[in-house]
A tleap script that builds the chain and sets N, CA, C and O, in Angstrom:
source leaprc.protein.ff14SB
mol = sequence {
  NMET ASP ILE LYS LYS LYS VAL LEU ILE THR
  VAL ASP ASP LEU VAL SER SER PHE LEU TYR
  CYS ASP ARG LYS GLU ASP GLU ASP LEU GLU
  ASN GLY ALA ILE GLU SER ALA ILE GLU ASN
  GLY ASP ILE THR VAL ASP GLU ILE VAL ALA
  LYS PHE LYS ALA SER ILE ILE LYS ALA CLEU
}
set mol.1.N position { -7.694 -3.128 -54.131 }
set mol.1.CA position { -8.393 -2.347 -52.963 }
set mol.1.C position { -9.878 -2.350 -53.446 }
set mol.1.O position { -10.285 -2.094 -54.579 }
set mol.2.N position { -10.633 -2.712 -52.289 }
set mol.2.CA position { -12.263 -2.839 -52.773 }
set mol.2.C position { -12.678 -1.206 -52.514 }
set mol.2.O position { -11.994 -0.344 -51.962 }
set mol.3.N position { -13.990 -1.091 -53.086 }
set mol.3.CA position { -14.781 0.168 -53.267 }
set mol.3.C position { -14.914 0.843 -51.666 }
set mol.3.O position { -14.713 2.003 -51.304 }
set mol.4.N position { -15.352 -0.407 -50.842 }
set mol.4.CA position { -15.452 0.443 -49.443 }
set mol.4.C position { -14.099 0.991 -48.824 }
set mol.4.O position { -14.138 2.040 -48.182 }
set mol.5.N position { -13.211 0.488 -48.952 }
set mol.5.CA position { -11.797 1.014 -48.551 }
set mol.5.C position { -11.653 2.197 -49.318 }
set mol.5.O position { -11.228 3.223 -48.786 }
set mol.6.N position { -11.943 2.160 -50.434 }
set mol.6.CA position { -11.567 3.551 -51.399 }
set mol.6.C position { -12.458 4.621 -50.667 }
set mol.6.O position { -12.059 5.690 -50.204 }
set mol.7.N position { -13.371 4.271 -50.655 }
set mol.7.CA position { -14.566 5.409 -50.072 }
set mol.7.C position { -14.096 5.848 -48.683 }
set mol.7.O position { -14.199 7.063 -48.512 }
set mol.8.N position { -13.662 5.235 -47.767 }
set mol.8.CA position { -13.233 5.409 -46.386 }
set mol.8.C position { -12.129 6.024 -46.389 }
set mol.8.O position { -11.941 6.754 -45.415 }
set mol.9.N position { -11.059 5.958 -47.424 }
set mol.9.CA position { -9.884 6.707 -47.491 }
set mol.9.C position { -10.301 8.087 -47.987 }
set mol.9.O position { -9.833 9.120 -47.509 }
set mol.10.N position { -11.233 8.056 -49.003 }
set mol.10.CA position { -11.390 9.509 -49.452 }
set mol.10.C position { -12.244 10.066 -48.227 }
set mol.10.O position { -12.250 11.295 -48.300 }
set mol.11.N position { -12.849 9.684 -47.309 }
set mol.11.CA position { -13.568 10.419 -46.274 }
set mol.11.C position { -12.305 10.886 -45.223 }
set mol.11.O position { -12.487 11.884 -44.524 }
set mol.12.N position { -11.251 10.268 -45.149 }
set mol.12.CA position { -10.331 10.697 -44.209 }
set mol.12.C position { -9.695 11.900 -45.160 }
set mol.12.O position { -9.483 12.959 -44.570 }
set mol.13.N position { -9.401 11.848 -46.432 }
set mol.13.CA position { -9.041 13.176 -47.148 }
set mol.13.C position { -9.919 14.188 -47.096 }
set mol.13.O position { -9.585 15.361 -46.925 }
set mol.14.N position { -11.270 13.726 -47.264 }
set mol.14.CA position { -12.227 15.005 -47.174 }
set mol.14.C position { -12.221 15.920 -45.469 }
set mol.14.O position { -12.319 17.114 -45.188 }
set mol.15.N position { -12.080 14.843 -44.740 }
set mol.15.CA position { -11.941 15.743 -43.245 }
set mol.15.C position { -10.870 16.473 -43.051 }
set mol.15.O position { -10.965 17.576 -42.512 }
set mol.16.N position { -9.581 15.924 -43.497 }
set mol.16.CA position { -8.473 16.862 -43.747 }
set mol.16.C position { -8.504 18.002 -44.277 }
set mol.16.O position { -7.914 19.000 -43.861 }
set mol.17.N position { -9.426 17.897 -45.546 }
set mol.17.CA position { -9.594 19.272 -46.360 }
set mol.17.C position { -10.507 20.363 -45.606 }
set mol.17.O position { -10.430 21.592 -45.624 }
set mol.18.N position { -11.435 19.464 -44.907 }
set mol.18.CA position { -12.498 20.198 -43.955 }
set mol.18.C position { -11.910 21.019 -42.864 }
set mol.18.O position { -12.183 22.204 -42.674 }
set mol.19.N position { -11.169 20.379 -42.235 }
set mol.19.CA position { -10.416 20.807 -40.950 }
set mol.19.C position { -9.136 21.861 -41.183 }
set mol.19.O position { -8.764 22.698 -40.361 }
set mol.20.N position { -8.590 21.634 -42.414 }
set mol.20.CA position { -7.243 22.379 -42.537 }
set mol.20.C position { -6.969 22.952 -43.912 }
set mol.20.O position { -6.673 24.139 -44.052 }
set mol.21.N position { -7.071 22.072 -44.968 }
set mol.21.CA position { -6.619 22.418 -46.336 }
set mol.21.C position { -7.464 23.486 -47.020 }
set mol.21.O position { -7.000 24.176 -47.928 }
set mol.22.N position { -8.885 23.629 -46.506 }
set mol.22.CA position { -9.604 24.579 -46.950 }
set mol.22.C position { -9.953 25.486 -46.243 }
set mol.22.O position { -10.893 26.228 -46.525 }
set mol.23.N position { -9.223 25.581 -45.163 }
set mol.23.CA position { -9.071 26.694 -44.320 }
set mol.23.C position { -8.309 27.711 -44.242 }
set mol.23.O position { -8.473 28.755 -43.610 }
set mol.24.N position { -7.318 27.322 -45.020 }
set mol.24.CA position { -5.927 28.159 -45.255 }
set mol.24.C position { -6.257 29.544 -45.917 }
set mol.24.O position { -5.692 30.597 -45.621 }
set mol.25.N position { -7.087 29.422 -46.700 }
set mol.25.CA position { -7.584 30.780 -47.541 }
set mol.25.C position { -8.916 31.303 -47.331 }
set mol.25.O position { -9.420 32.171 -48.044 }
set mol.26.N position { -9.588 30.646 -46.137 }
set mol.26.CA position { -11.066 30.976 -45.915 }
set mol.26.C position { -11.019 32.196 -44.741 }
set mol.26.O position { -10.502 31.994 -43.642 }
set mol.27.N position { -11.445 33.097 -45.006 }
set mol.27.CA position { -11.534 34.293 -44.259 }
set mol.27.C position { -12.667 34.325 -43.165 }
set mol.27.O position { -12.529 34.894 -42.083 }
set mol.28.N position { -13.670 33.733 -43.514 }
set mol.28.CA position { -15.017 33.487 -42.737 }
set mol.28.C position { -14.895 32.230 -41.635 }
set mol.28.O position { -15.550 32.207 -40.593 }
set mol.29.N position { -13.923 31.161 -42.048 }
set mol.29.CA position { -13.766 30.014 -41.297 }
set mol.29.C position { -12.232 29.523 -41.381 }
set mol.29.O position { -11.829 28.555 -42.027 }
set mol.30.N position { -11.507 30.349 -40.636 }
set mol.30.CA position { -10.190 30.237 -40.588 }
set mol.30.C position { -9.784 28.846 -39.837 }
set mol.30.O position { -10.477 28.137 -39.106 }
set mol.31.N position { -8.487 28.698 -40.241 }
set mol.31.CA position { -7.532 27.579 -39.808 }
set mol.31.C position { -8.015 27.325 -38.098 }
set mol.31.O position { -8.040 28.343 -37.406 }
set mol.32.N position { -8.315 26.265 -37.569 }
set mol.32.CA position { -8.619 26.013 -36.258 }
set mol.32.C position { -9.963 26.375 -35.794 }
set mol.32.O position { -10.371 25.864 -34.751 }
set mol.33.N position { -10.756 27.266 -36.504 }
set mol.33.CA position { -11.938 27.763 -36.155 }
set mol.33.C position { -12.968 26.602 -35.506 }
set mol.33.O position { -13.535 26.673 -34.415 }
set mol.34.N position { -13.059 25.326 -36.661 }
set mol.34.CA position { -13.799 24.503 -36.230 }
set mol.34.C position { -13.621 23.753 -34.952 }
set mol.34.O position { -14.512 23.461 -34.155 }
set mol.35.N position { -12.364 23.484 -34.866 }
set mol.35.CA position { -11.881 22.655 -33.400 }
set mol.35.C position { -12.068 23.724 -32.200 }
set mol.35.O position { -12.419 23.223 -31.131 }
set mol.36.N position { -11.884 25.123 -32.225 }
set mol.36.CA position { -12.385 25.672 -31.284 }
set mol.36.C position { -13.820 25.900 -30.920 }
set mol.36.O position { -14.340 26.089 -29.820 }
set mol.37.N position { -14.304 25.836 -32.077 }
set mol.37.CA position { -16.056 25.772 -32.200 }
set mol.37.C position { -16.544 24.531 -31.366 }
set mol.37.O position { -17.484 24.611 -30.575 }
set mol.38.N position { -15.806 23.331 -31.611 }
set mol.38.CA position { -16.239 22.216 -31.094 }
set mol.38.C position { -15.790 22.336 -29.497 }
set mol.38.O position { -16.533 21.922 -28.607 }
set mol.39.N position { -14.670 22.865 -29.261 }
set mol.39.CA position { -14.019 22.744 -27.986 }
set mol.39.C position { -14.971 23.748 -26.877 }
set mol.39.O position { -15.134 23.434 -25.698 }
set mol.40.N position { -15.545 24.994 -27.504 }
set mol.40.CA position { -16.038 25.548 -26.941 }
set mol.40.C position { -17.766 25.442 -26.857 }
set mol.40.O position { -18.521 26.329 -26.457 }
set mol.41.N position { -18.139 24.079 -27.360 }
set mol.41.CA position { -19.385 23.770 -27.459 }
set mol.41.C position { -20.346 24.409 -28.244 }
set mol.41.O position { -21.559 24.329 -28.052 }
set mol.42.N position { -19.743 25.108 -29.220 }
set mol.42.CA position { -20.711 25.940 -30.160 }
set mol.42.C position { -21.382 25.218 -31.046 }
set mol.42.O position { -22.467 25.550 -31.525 }
set mol.43.N position { -20.657 24.014 -31.351 }
set mol.43.CA position { -21.343 22.910 -32.456 }
set mol.43.C position { -20.620 21.485 -31.707 }
set mol.43.O position { -19.639 21.530 -30.965 }
set mol.44.N position { -21.256 20.421 -32.046 }
set mol.44.CA position { -20.455 18.993 -31.571 }
set mol.44.C position { -20.186 18.406 -32.794 }
set mol.44.O position { -20.541 18.846 -33.888 }
set mol.45.N position { -19.602 17.488 -32.599 }
set mol.45.CA position { -19.038 16.618 -33.921 }
set mol.45.C position { -20.189 16.013 -34.274 }
set mol.45.O position { -20.251 15.856 -35.493 }
set mol.46.N position { -21.356 15.515 -33.533 }
set mol.46.CA position { -22.407 14.737 -33.967 }
set mol.46.C position { -23.187 15.565 -34.837 }
set mol.46.O position { -23.761 15.072 -35.807 }
set mol.47.N position { -23.259 16.906 -34.539 }
set mol.47.CA position { -23.927 17.962 -35.404 }
set mol.47.C position { -23.573 18.109 -36.774 }
set mol.47.O position { -24.407 18.175 -37.677 }
set mol.48.N position { -21.982 18.177 -36.983 }
set mol.48.CA position { -21.387 18.213 -38.180 }
set mol.48.C position { -21.486 16.786 -38.917 }
set mol.48.O position { -21.502 16.726 -40.146 }
set mol.49.N position { -21.549 15.700 -38.146 }
set mol.49.CA position { -21.704 14.432 -38.918 }
set mol.49.C position { -22.941 14.448 -39.329 }
set mol.49.O position { -23.085 14.135 -40.511 }
set mol.50.N position { -24.047 14.757 -38.634 }
set mol.50.CA position { -25.323 14.823 -38.895 }
set mol.50.C position { -25.864 15.495 -40.389 }
set mol.50.O position { -26.622 15.008 -41.228 }
set mol.51.N position { -25.151 16.820 -40.363 }
set mol.51.CA position { -25.086 17.604 -41.637 }
set mol.51.C position { -24.592 16.919 -42.786 }
set mol.51.O position { -25.303 16.748 -43.776 }
set mol.52.N position { -23.230 16.455 -42.699 }
set mol.52.CA position { -22.825 15.554 -43.730 }
set mol.52.C position { -23.547 14.414 -44.326 }
set mol.52.O position { -23.575 14.112 -45.519 }
set mol.53.N position { -24.193 13.752 -43.225 }
set mol.53.CA position { -25.087 12.654 -43.578 }
set mol.53.C position { -26.392 13.244 -44.483 }
set mol.53.O position { -26.704 12.773 -45.577 }
set mol.54.N position { -26.918 14.085 -43.985 }
set mol.54.CA position { -27.992 14.751 -44.737 }
set mol.54.C position { -27.667 15.316 -46.087 }
set mol.54.O position { -28.494 15.361 -46.998 }
set mol.55.N position { -26.561 15.701 -46.172 }
set mol.55.CA position { -26.151 16.163 -47.553 }
set mol.55.C position { -25.639 15.171 -48.434 }
set mol.55.O position { -25.736 15.321 -49.652 }
set mol.56.N position { -25.146 14.250 -47.966 }
set mol.56.CA position { -24.924 13.062 -48.756 }
set mol.56.C position { -26.341 12.400 -49.231 }
set mol.56.O position { -26.442 11.980 -50.384 }
set mol.57.N position { -27.274 12.330 -48.447 }
set mol.57.CA position { -28.344 11.538 -48.548 }
set mol.57.C position { -29.263 12.318 -49.718 }
set mol.57.O position { -29.904 11.794 -50.629 }
set mol.58.N position { -29.121 13.706 -49.403 }
set mol.58.CA position { -29.948 14.707 -50.393 }
set mol.58.C position { -29.233 14.729 -51.900 }
set mol.58.O position { -29.851 14.881 -52.953 }
set mol.59.N position { -27.826 14.547 -51.773 }
set mol.59.CA position { -27.136 14.659 -53.061 }
set mol.59.C position { -27.462 13.034 -53.968 }
set mol.59.O position { -27.270 12.857 -55.171 }
set mol.60.N position { -27.847 12.287 -53.242 }
set mol.60.CA position { -27.913 10.707 -53.851 }
set mol.60.C position { -29.023 10.668 -54.870 }
set mol.60.O position { -29.278 9.622 -55.465 }
savepdb mol mol.pdb
quit
């Protein structure tokens, strides 16, 4: 498997953790809160993606 495919698979795992696994014990941002915030228009997917992008660029 090439590095690009490995990175993209890891992104899938990261999203799963971000939306579900990490929310199980988070009192401030409980399971389903992110999805609800998107559905309610409190935040957009594009805003979340932009923050992830900025954080990756900053970390490089």
